[in-house]
């Protein structure tokens, strides 16, 4: 199992970003950049997001189970924050605010987990 530093954080404008434990985060358009950087963090437990178009806020634990994200990938999954608000869980779930941020950039996040 990959051991990652849960206190790791990085400011991200959309450039290719190497993640702890391997893996990479980037934007679907390599030339695109975010107008305002997002903060990239790792899961600490208890995080929640309201996916765009969903009427309910969901716990990541439930989303990971429903989305069949393998347990060994969950700890290294990049969480994208605008301030204190979780706006995207890698490229899997995006909030309405996150969708607006990525629409403005003209690109979506892409996550390549460590193999």
mmCIF file of N, CA and C in Angstrom:
data_model
loop_
_atom_site.group_PDB
_atom_site.id
_atom_site.type_symbol
_atom_site.label_atom_id
_atom_site.label_comp_id
_atom_site.label_asym_id
_atom_site.label_seq_id
_atom_site.Cartn_x
_atom_site.Cartn_y
_atom_site.Cartn_z
ATOM 1 N N UNK A 1 0.850 -1.201 0.000
ATOM 2 C CA UNK A 1 0.000 0.000 0.000
ATOM 3 C C UNK A 1 0.877 1.239 0.000
ATOM 4 N N UNK A 2 0.457 2.242 -0.753
ATOM 5 C CA UNK A 2 1.224 3.479 -0.856
ATOM 6 C C UNK A 2 1.006 4.312 0.404
ATOM 7 N N UNK A 3 2.097 4.703 1.033
ATOM 8 C CA UNK A 3 2.007 5.572 2.199
ATOM 9 C C UNK A 3 2.249 6.998 1.734
ATOM 10 N N UNK A 4 1.282 7.870 2.006
ATOM 11 C CA UNK A 4 1.419 9.256 1.571
ATOM 12 C C UNK A 4 1.308 10.188 2.775
ATOM 13 N N UNK A 5 1.909 11.353 2.658
ATOM 14 C CA UNK A 5 1.871 12.362 3.702
ATOM 15 C C UNK A 5 0.542 13.113 3.604
ATOM 16 N N UNK A 6 -0.352 12.875 4.567
ATOM 17 C CA UNK A 6 -1.681 13.485 4.462
ATOM 18 C C UNK A 6 -1.648 14.996 4.645
ATOM 19 N N UNK A 7 -0.525 15.532 5.132
ATOM 20 C CA UNK A 7 -0.413 16.986 5.304
ATOM 21 C C UNK A 7 0.123 17.667 4.054
ATOM 22 N N UNK A 8 0.447 16.876 3.015
ATOM 23 C CA UNK A 8 0.961 17.448 1.763
ATOM 24 C C UNK A 8 -0.097 18.353 1.146
ATOM 25 N N UNK A 9 0.344 19.474 0.601
ATOM 26 C CA UNK A 9 -0.552 20.376 -0.100
ATOM 27 C C UNK A 9 0.240 21.118 -1.176
ATOM 28 N N UNK A 10 -0.439 21.541 -2.216
ATOM 29 C CA UNK A 10 0.224 22.265 -3.290
ATOM 30 C C UNK A 10 -0.762 23.249 -3.913
ATOM 31 N N UNK A 11 -0.232 24.380 -4.343
ATOM 32 C CA UNK A 11 -1.032 25.349 -5.087
ATOM 33 C C UNK A 11 -0.958 24.943 -6.554
ATOM 34 N N UNK A 12 -2.089 24.930 -7.258
ATOM 35 C CA UNK A 12 -2.133 24.374 -8.612
ATOM 36 C C UNK A 12 -2.874 25.275 -9.582
ATOM 37 N N UNK A 13 -2.188 25.631 -10.673
ATOM 38 C CA UNK A 13 -2.787 26.438 -11.741
ATOM 39 C C UNK A 13 -3.185 25.591 -12.946
ATOM 40 N N UNK A 14 -2.939 24.272 -12.873
ATOM 41 C CA UNK A 14 -3.296 23.409 -13.989
ATOM 42 C C UNK A 14 -2.108 22.776 -14.677
ATOM 43 N N UNK A 15 -0.905 23.167 -14.245
ATOM 44 C CA UNK A 15 0.284 22.549 -14.820
ATOM 45 C C UNK A 15 0.364 21.086 -14.362
ATOM 46 N N UNK A 16 1.085 20.220 -15.105
ATOM 47 C CA UNK A 16 1.228 18.838 -14.641
ATOM 48 C C UNK A 16 1.847 18.817 -13.248
ATOM 49 N N UNK A 17 1.204 18.125 -12.337
ATOM 50 C CA UNK A 17 1.628 18.109 -10.942
ATOM 51 C C UNK A 17 1.875 16.674 -10.503
ATOM 52 N N UNK A 18 3.112 16.395 -10.082
ATOM 53 C CA UNK A 18 3.436 15.070 -9.550
ATOM 54 C C UNK A 18 2.843 14.963 -8.148
ATOM 55 N N UNK A 19 2.147 13.877 -7.895
ATOM 56 C CA UNK A 19 1.472 13.682 -6.610
ATOM 57 C C UNK A 19 2.275 12.748 -5.709
ATOM 58 N N UNK A 20 2.118 12.911 -4.394
ATOM 59 C CA UNK A 20 2.800 12.001 -3.469
ATOM 60 C C UNK A 20 2.365 10.562 -3.745
ATOM 61 N N UNK A 21 3.312 9.642 -3.657
ATOM 62 C CA UNK A 21 2.983 8.239 -3.871
ATOM 63 C C UNK A 21 2.875 7.892 -5.341
ATOM 64 N N UNK A 22 3.287 8.796 -6.227
ATOM 65 C CA UNK A 22 3.169 8.553 -7.660
ATOM 66 C C UNK A 22 1.873 9.132 -8.172
ATOM 67 N N UNK A 23 1.661 9.041 -9.456
ATOM 68 C CA UNK A 23 0.459 9.623 -10.035
ATOM 69 C C UNK A 23 0.682 11.067 -10.418
ATOM 70 N N UNK A 24 -0.232 11.584 -11.220
ATOM 71 C CA UNK A 24 -0.105 12.951 -11.715
ATOM 72 C C UNK A 24 -1.477 13.575 -11.912
ATOM 73 N N UNK A 25 -1.524 14.877 -11.700
ATOM 74 C CA UNK A 25 -2.729 15.659 -11.935
ATOM 75 C C UNK A 25 -2.390 16.704 -12.991
ATOM 76 N N UNK A 26 -3.275 16.874 -13.966
ATOM 77 C CA UNK A 26 -3.066 17.912 -14.972
ATOM 78 C C UNK A 26 -4.431 18.343 -15.501
ATOM 79 N N UNK A 27 -4.421 19.249 -16.470
ATOM 80 C CA UNK A 27 -5.662 19.645 -17.127
ATOM 81 C C UNK A 27 -5.761 18.929 -18.470
ATOM 82 N N UNK A 28 -6.993 18.726 -18.931
ATOM 83 C CA UNK A 28 -7.227 18.017 -20.186
ATOM 84 C C UNK A 28 -6.629 18.753 -21.378
ATOM 85 N N UNK A 29 -6.487 20.074 -21.276
ATOM 86 C CA UNK A 29 -5.820 20.864 -22.303
ATOM 87 C C UNK A 29 -4.481 21.310 -21.716
ATOM 88 N N UNK A 30 -3.361 20.778 -22.244
ATOM 89 C CA UNK A 30 -2.053 21.079 -21.663
ATOM 90 C C UNK A 30 -1.722 22.568 -21.645
ATOM 91 N N UNK A 31 -2.333 23.357 -22.531
ATOM 92 C CA UNK A 31 -2.042 24.780 -22.570
ATOM 93 C C UNK A 31 -2.924 25.610 -21.660
ATOM 94 N N UNK A 32 -3.966 24.997 -21.106
ATOM 95 C CA UNK A 32 -4.914 25.745 -20.265
ATOM 96 C C UNK A 32 -4.339 25.983 -18.874
ATOM 97 N N UNK A 33 -4.755 27.089 -18.269
ATOM 98 C CA UNK A 33 -4.379 27.382 -16.884
ATOM 99 C C UNK A 33 -5.589 27.966 -16.168
ATOM 100 N N UNK A 34 -5.627 27.761 -14.860
ATOM 101 C CA UNK A 34 -6.708 28.291 -14.035
ATOM 102 C C UNK A 34 -6.431 29.764 -13.741
ATOM 103 N N UNK A 35 -7.482 30.574 -13.719
ATOM 104 C CA UNK A 35 -7.331 32.003 -13.432
ATOM 105 C C UNK A 35 -6.835 32.206 -12.005
ATOM 106 N N UNK A 36 -7.339 31.396 -11.095
ATOM 107 C CA UNK A 36 -6.956 31.448 -9.685
ATOM 108 C C UNK A 36 -6.520 30.049 -9.279
ATOM 109 N N UNK A 37 -5.412 29.918 -8.567
ATOM 110 C CA UNK A 37 -4.963 28.566 -8.240
ATOM 111 C C UNK A 37 -5.905 27.858 -7.282
ATOM 112 N N UNK A 38 -5.987 26.552 -7.444
ATOM 113 C CA UNK A 38 -6.694 25.718 -6.492
ATOM 114 C C UNK A 38 -5.652 25.112 -5.556
ATOM 115 N N UNK A 39 -6.102 24.759 -4.382
ATOM 116 C CA UNK A 39 -5.230 24.076 -3.435
ATOM 117 C C UNK A 39 -5.472 22.575 -3.594
ATOM 118 N N UNK A 40 -4.397 21.821 -3.776
ATOM 119 C CA UNK A 40 -4.507 20.375 -3.921
ATOM 120 C C UNK A 40 -4.066 19.737 -2.609
ATOM 121 N N UNK A 41 -4.925 18.892 -2.066
ATOM 122 C CA UNK A 41 -4.619 18.212 -0.802
ATOM 123 C C UNK A 41 -4.971 16.743 -0.949
ATOM 124 N N UNK A 42 -4.600 15.989 0.063
ATOM 125 C CA UNK A 42 -4.952 14.578 0.084
ATOM 126 C C UNK A 42 -6.020 14.342 1.136
ATOM 127 N N UNK A 43 -6.622 13.200 1.042
ATOM 128 C CA UNK A 43 -7.735 12.867 1.908
ATOM 129 C C UNK A 43 -7.297 12.701 3.355
ATOM 130 N N UNK A 44 -8.044 13.325 4.238
ATOM 131 C CA UNK A 44 -7.784 13.182 5.670
ATOM 132 C C UNK A 44 -8.921 12.425 6.338
ATOM 133 N N UNK A 45 -10.030 12.331 5.645
ATOM 134 C CA UNK A 45 -11.198 11.640 6.211
ATOM 135 C C UNK A 45 -12.301 12.621 6.529
ATOM 136 N N UNK A 46 -13.538 12.232 6.222
ATOM 137 C CA UNK A 46 -14.693 13.058 6.540
ATOM 138 C C UNK A 46 -15.029 14.116 5.505
ATOM 139 N N UNK A 47 -14.267 14.175 4.403
ATOM 140 C CA UNK A 47 -14.555 15.188 3.388
ATOM 141 C C UNK A 47 -15.893 14.891 2.708
ATOM 142 N N UNK A 48 -16.541 15.979 2.287
ATOM 143 C CA UNK A 48 -17.828 15.885 1.610
ATOM 144 C C UNK A 48 -17.832 16.808 0.399
ATOM 145 N N UNK A 49 -18.568 16.441 -0.631
ATOM 146 C CA UNK A 49 -18.714 17.279 -1.818
ATOM 147 C C UNK A 49 -20.139 17.132 -2.325
ATOM 148 N N UNK A 50 -20.659 18.209 -2.887
ATOM 149 C CA UNK A 50 -21.973 18.153 -3.533
ATOM 150 C C UNK A 50 -21.726 18.162 -5.034
ATOM 151 N N UNK A 51 -21.745 16.987 -5.669
ATOM 152 C CA UNK A 51 -21.466 16.947 -7.111
ATOM 153 C C UNK A 51 -22.466 17.800 -7.884
ATOM 154 N N UNK A 52 -21.992 18.453 -8.935
ATOM 155 C CA UNK A 52 -22.858 19.290 -9.772
ATOM 156 C C UNK A 52 -24.039 18.456 -10.252
ATOM 157 N N UNK A 53 -25.243 19.007 -10.146
ATOM 158 C CA UNK A 53 -26.437 18.313 -10.585
ATOM 159 C C UNK A 53 -27.008 17.362 -9.554
ATOM 160 N N UNK A 54 -26.320 17.212 -8.431
ATOM 161 C CA UNK A 54 -26.794 16.322 -7.374
ATOM 162 C C UNK A 54 -27.472 17.175 -6.311
ATOM 163 N N UNK A 55 -28.565 16.696 -5.770
ATOM 164 C CA UNK A 55 -29.272 17.493 -4.768
ATOM 165 C C UNK A 55 -28.703 17.284 -3.363
ATOM 166 N N UNK A 56 -27.779 16.341 -3.216
ATOM 167 C CA UNK A 56 -27.260 16.024 -1.881
ATOM 168 C C UNK A 56 -25.745 16.147 -1.810
ATOM 169 N N UNK A 57 -25.272 16.525 -0.617
ATOM 170 C CA UNK A 57 -23.842 16.496 -0.332
ATOM 171 C C UNK A 57 -23.492 15.051 -0.007
ATOM 172 N N UNK A 58 -22.384 14.582 -0.537
ATOM 173 C CA UNK A 58 -21.988 13.181 -0.370
ATOM 174 C C UNK A 58 -20.666 13.072 0.378
ATOM 175 N N UNK A 59 -20.538 12.010 1.153
ATOM 176 C CA UNK A 59 -19.260 11.720 1.782
ATOM 177 C C UNK A 59 -18.371 11.039 0.760
ATOM 178 N N UNK A 60 -17.089 11.419 0.755
ATOM 179 C CA UNK A 60 -16.174 10.814 -0.211
ATOM 180 C C UNK A 60 -16.119 9.306 -0.049
ATOM 181 N N UNK A 61 -16.189 8.844 1.182
ATOM 182 C CA UNK A 61 -16.153 7.402 1.426
ATOM 183 C C UNK A 61 -17.228 6.701 0.606
ATOM 184 N N UNK A 62 -18.433 7.268 0.602
ATOM 185 C CA UNK A 62 -19.543 6.661 -0.146
ATOM 186 C C UNK A 62 -19.309 6.770 -1.652
ATOM 187 N N UNK A 63 -18.829 7.946 -2.096
ATOM 188 C CA UNK A 63 -18.572 8.128 -3.526
ATOM 189 C C UNK A 63 -17.501 7.164 -4.014
ATOM 190 N N UNK A 64 -16.438 7.000 -3.235
ATOM 191 C CA UNK A 64 -15.365 6.088 -3.627
ATOM 192 C C UNK A 64 -15.893 4.659 -3.750
ATOM 193 N N UNK A 65 -16.754 4.269 -2.815
ATOM 194 C CA UNK A 65 -17.310 2.915 -2.872
ATOM 195 C C UNK A 65 -18.218 2.765 -4.087
ATOM 196 N N UNK A 66 -19.103 3.736 -4.301
ATOM 197 C CA UNK A 66 -20.030 3.673 -5.439
ATOM 198 C C UNK A 66 -19.275 3.779 -6.762
ATOM 199 N N UNK A 67 -18.193 4.584 -6.781
ATOM 200 C CA UNK A 67 -17.424 4.784 -8.004
ATOM 201 C C UNK A 67 -16.395 3.701 -8.243
ATOM 202 N N UNK A 68 -16.360 2.713 -7.340
ATOM 203 C CA UNK A 68 -15.433 1.587 -7.461
ATOM 204 C C UNK A 68 -13.975 2.038 -7.571
ATOM 205 N N UNK A 69 -13.618 3.071 -6.796
ATOM 206 C CA UNK A 69 -12.221 3.497 -6.733
ATOM 207 C C UNK A 69 -11.506 2.509 -5.813
ATOM 208 N N UNK A 70 -10.452 1.845 -6.305
ATOM 209 C CA UNK A 70 -9.761 0.850 -5.470
ATOM 210 C C UNK A 70 -9.244 1.474 -4.177
ATOM 211 N N UNK A 71 -9.343 0.751 -3.074
ATOM 212 C CA UNK A 71 -8.930 1.308 -1.778
ATOM 213 C C UNK A 71 -7.514 1.888 -1.779
ATOM 214 N N UNK A 72 -6.584 1.262 -2.513
ATOM 215 C CA UNK A 72 -5.201 1.753 -2.501
ATOM 216 C C UNK A 72 -5.047 3.070 -3.246
ATOM 217 N N UNK A 73 -6.030 3.453 -4.061
ATOM 218 C CA UNK A 73 -5.950 4.742 -4.766
ATOM 219 C C UNK A 73 -6.581 5.876 -3.960
ATOM 220 N N UNK A 74 -7.404 5.523 -2.997
ATOM 221 C CA UNK A 74 -8.188 6.561 -2.301
ATOM 222 C C UNK A 74 -7.321 7.535 -1.518
ATOM 223 N N UNK A 75 -6.272 7.030 -0.836
ATOM 224 C CA UNK A 75 -5.423 7.907 -0.014
ATOM 225 C C UNK A 75 -4.639 8.888 -0.868
ATOM 226 N N UNK A 76 -4.328 8.498 -2.115
ATOM 227 C CA UNK A 76 -3.511 9.346 -2.981
ATOM 228 C C UNK A 76 -4.361 10.168 -3.951
ATOM 229 N N UNK A 77 -5.675 10.087 -3.832
ATOM 230 C CA UNK A 77 -6.568 10.812 -4.733
ATOM 231 C C UNK A 77 -6.491 12.308 -4.442
ATOM 232 N N UNK A 78 -6.166 13.124 -5.454
ATOM 233 C CA UNK A 78 -6.051 14.564 -5.207
ATOM 234 C C UNK A 78 -7.412 15.231 -5.012
ATOM 235 N N UNK A 79 -7.511 16.028 -3.955
ATOM 236 C CA UNK A 79 -8.719 16.794 -3.655
ATOM 237 C C UNK A 79 -8.425 18.250 -3.977
ATOM 238 N N UNK A 80 -9.302 18.872 -4.770
ATOM 239 C CA UNK A 80 -9.069 20.242 -5.227
ATOM 240 C C UNK A 80 -9.975 21.209 -4.476
ATOM 241 N N UNK A 81 -9.360 22.200 -3.855
ATOM 242 C CA UNK A 81 -10.095 23.162 -3.043
ATOM 243 C C UNK A 81 -9.970 24.567 -3.596
ATOM 244 N N UNK A 82 -11.093 25.306 -3.569
ATOM 245 C CA UNK A 82 -11.101 26.748 -3.789
ATOM 246 C C UNK A 82 -11.346 27.337 -2.402
ATOM 247 N N UNK A 83 -10.301 27.869 -1.797
ATOM 248 C CA UNK A 83 -10.415 28.290 -0.402
ATOM 249 C C UNK A 83 -10.633 27.056 0.450
ATOM 250 N N UNK A 84 -11.682 27.059 1.265
ATOM 251 C CA UNK A 84 -11.973 25.911 2.116
ATOM 252 C C UNK A 84 -13.005 24.977 1.501
ATOM 253 N N UNK A 85 -13.454 25.299 0.300
ATOM 254 C CA UNK A 85 -14.512 24.499 -0.337
ATOM 255 C C UNK A 85 -13.925 23.442 -1.266
ATOM 256 N N UNK A 86 -14.299 22.195 -1.027
ATOM 257 C CA UNK A 86 -13.880 21.105 -1.902
ATOM 258 C C UNK A 86 -14.678 21.212 -3.202
ATOM 259 N N UNK A 87 -13.978 21.481 -4.322
ATOM 260 C CA UNK A 87 -14.666 21.700 -5.591
ATOM 261 C C UNK A 87 -14.493 20.545 -6.574
ATOM 262 N N UNK A 88 -13.514 19.661 -6.319
ATOM 263 C CA UNK A 88 -13.337 18.505 -7.194
ATOM 264 C C UNK A 88 -12.570 17.406 -6.484
ATOM 265 N N UNK A 89 -12.976 16.182 -6.767
ATOM 266 C CA UNK A 89 -12.275 14.999 -6.290
ATOM 267 C C UNK A 89 -11.612 14.404 -7.531
ATOM 268 N N UNK A 90 -10.322 14.737 -7.707
ATOM 269 C CA UNK A 90 -9.586 14.343 -8.917
ATOM 270 C C UNK A 90 -10.430 14.692 -10.140
ATOM 271 N N UNK A 91 -10.606 13.733 -11.046
ATOM 272 C CA UNK A 91 -11.450 13.975 -12.229
ATOM 273 C C UNK A 91 -12.756 13.202 -12.116
ATOM 274 N N UNK A 92 -13.073 12.735 -10.898
ATOM 275 C CA UNK A 92 -14.248 11.888 -10.703
ATOM 276 C C UNK A 92 -15.520 12.666 -10.391
ATOM 277 N N UNK A 93 -15.429 13.574 -9.404
ATOM 278 C CA UNK A 93 -16.609 14.326 -8.968
ATOM 279 C C UNK A 93 -16.259 15.801 -8.875
ATOM 280 N N UNK A 94 -17.119 16.648 -9.419
ATOM 281 C CA UNK A 94 -16.883 18.092 -9.441
ATOM 282 C C UNK A 94 -18.146 18.793 -8.956
ATOM 283 N N UNK A 95 -17.976 19.791 -8.100
ATOM 284 C CA UNK A 95 -19.119 20.566 -7.621
ATOM 285 C C UNK A 95 -19.518 21.582 -8.685
ATOM 286 N N UNK A 96 -20.645 22.251 -8.473
ATOM 287 C CA UNK A 96 -21.087 23.282 -9.419
ATOM 288 C C UNK A 96 -20.031 24.390 -9.513
ATOM 289 N N UNK A 97 -19.475 24.795 -8.371
ATOM 290 C CA UNK A 97 -18.441 25.834 -8.377
ATOM 291 C C UNK A 97 -17.196 25.337 -9.125
ATOM 292 N N UNK A 98 -16.830 24.079 -8.893
ATOM 293 C CA UNK A 98 -15.689 23.503 -9.599
ATOM 294 C C UNK A 98 -15.931 23.466 -11.091
ATOM 295 N N UNK A 99 -17.143 23.081 -11.491
ATOM 296 C CA UNK A 99 -17.480 23.015 -12.916
ATOM 297 C C UNK A 99 -17.322 24.393 -13.555
ATOM 298 N N UNK A 100 -17.733 25.448 -12.841
ATOM 299 C CA UNK A 100 -17.610 26.810 -13.366
ATOM 300 C C UNK A 100 -16.142 27.205 -13.500
ATOM 301 N N UNK A 101 -15.329 26.820 -12.518
ATOM 302 C CA UNK A 101 -13.893 27.128 -12.559
ATOM 303 C C UNK A 101 -13.248 26.459 -13.768
ATOM 304 N N UNK A 102 -13.567 25.184 -13.992
ATOM 305 C CA UNK A 102 -12.945 24.458 -15.103
ATOM 306 C C UNK A 102 -13.512 24.896 -16.452
ATOM 307 N N UNK A 103 -14.771 25.293 -16.463
ATOM 308 C CA UNK A 103 -15.363 25.809 -17.699
ATOM 309 C C UNK A 103 -14.648 27.093 -18.113
ATOM 310 N N UNK A 104 -14.362 27.949 -17.133
ATOM 311 C CA UNK A 104 -13.665 29.202 -17.401
ATOM 312 C C UNK A 104 -12.270 28.924 -17.974
ATOM 313 N N UNK A 105 -11.622 27.853 -17.463
ATOM 314 C CA UNK A 105 -10.278 27.507 -17.942
ATOM 315 C C UNK A 105 -10.342 26.785 -19.292
ATOM 316 N N UNK A 106 -11.512 26.259 -19.633
ATOM 317 C CA UNK A 106 -11.662 25.531 -20.883
ATOM 318 C C UNK A 106 -11.047 24.154 -20.845
ATOM 319 N N UNK A 107 -10.908 23.598 -19.641
ATOM 320 C CA UNK A 107 -10.302 22.272 -19.498
ATOM 321 C C UNK A 107 -10.784 21.631 -18.204
ATOM 322 N N UNK A 108 -10.685 20.311 -18.163
ATOM 323 C CA UNK A 108 -11.095 19.580 -16.968
ATOM 324 C C UNK A 108 -9.871 18.947 -16.315
ATOM 325 N N UNK A 109 -9.959 18.676 -15.004
ATOM 326 C CA UNK A 109 -8.831 17.989 -14.357
ATOM 327 C C UNK A 109 -8.728 16.553 -14.862
ATOM 328 N N UNK A 110 -7.510 16.062 -14.918
ATOM 329 C CA UNK A 110 -7.265 14.661 -15.268
ATOM 330 C C UNK A 110 -6.298 14.094 -14.251
ATOM 331 N N UNK A 111 -6.639 12.929 -13.717
ATOM 332 C CA UNK A 111 -5.804 12.282 -12.704
ATOM 333 C C UNK A 111 -5.327 10.939 -13.231
ATOM 334 N N UNK A 112 -4.027 10.762 -13.195
ATOM 335 C CA UNK A 112 -3.447 9.455 -13.515
ATOM 336 C C UNK A 112 -2.920 8.885 -12.207
ATOM 337 N N UNK A 113 -3.630 7.900 -11.626
ATOM 338 C CA UNK A 113 -3.163 7.299 -10.373
ATOM 339 C C UNK A 113 -1.861 6.544 -10.595
ATOM 340 N N UNK A 114 -1.112 6.365 -9.508
ATOM 341 C CA UNK A 114 0.081 5.534 -9.567
ATOM 342 C C UNK A 114 -0.344 4.120 -9.922
ATOM 343 N N UNK A 115 0.431 3.440 -10.693
ATOM 344 C CA UNK A 115 0.099 2.064 -11.085
ATOM 345 C C UNK A 115 0.489 1.085 -10.000
#
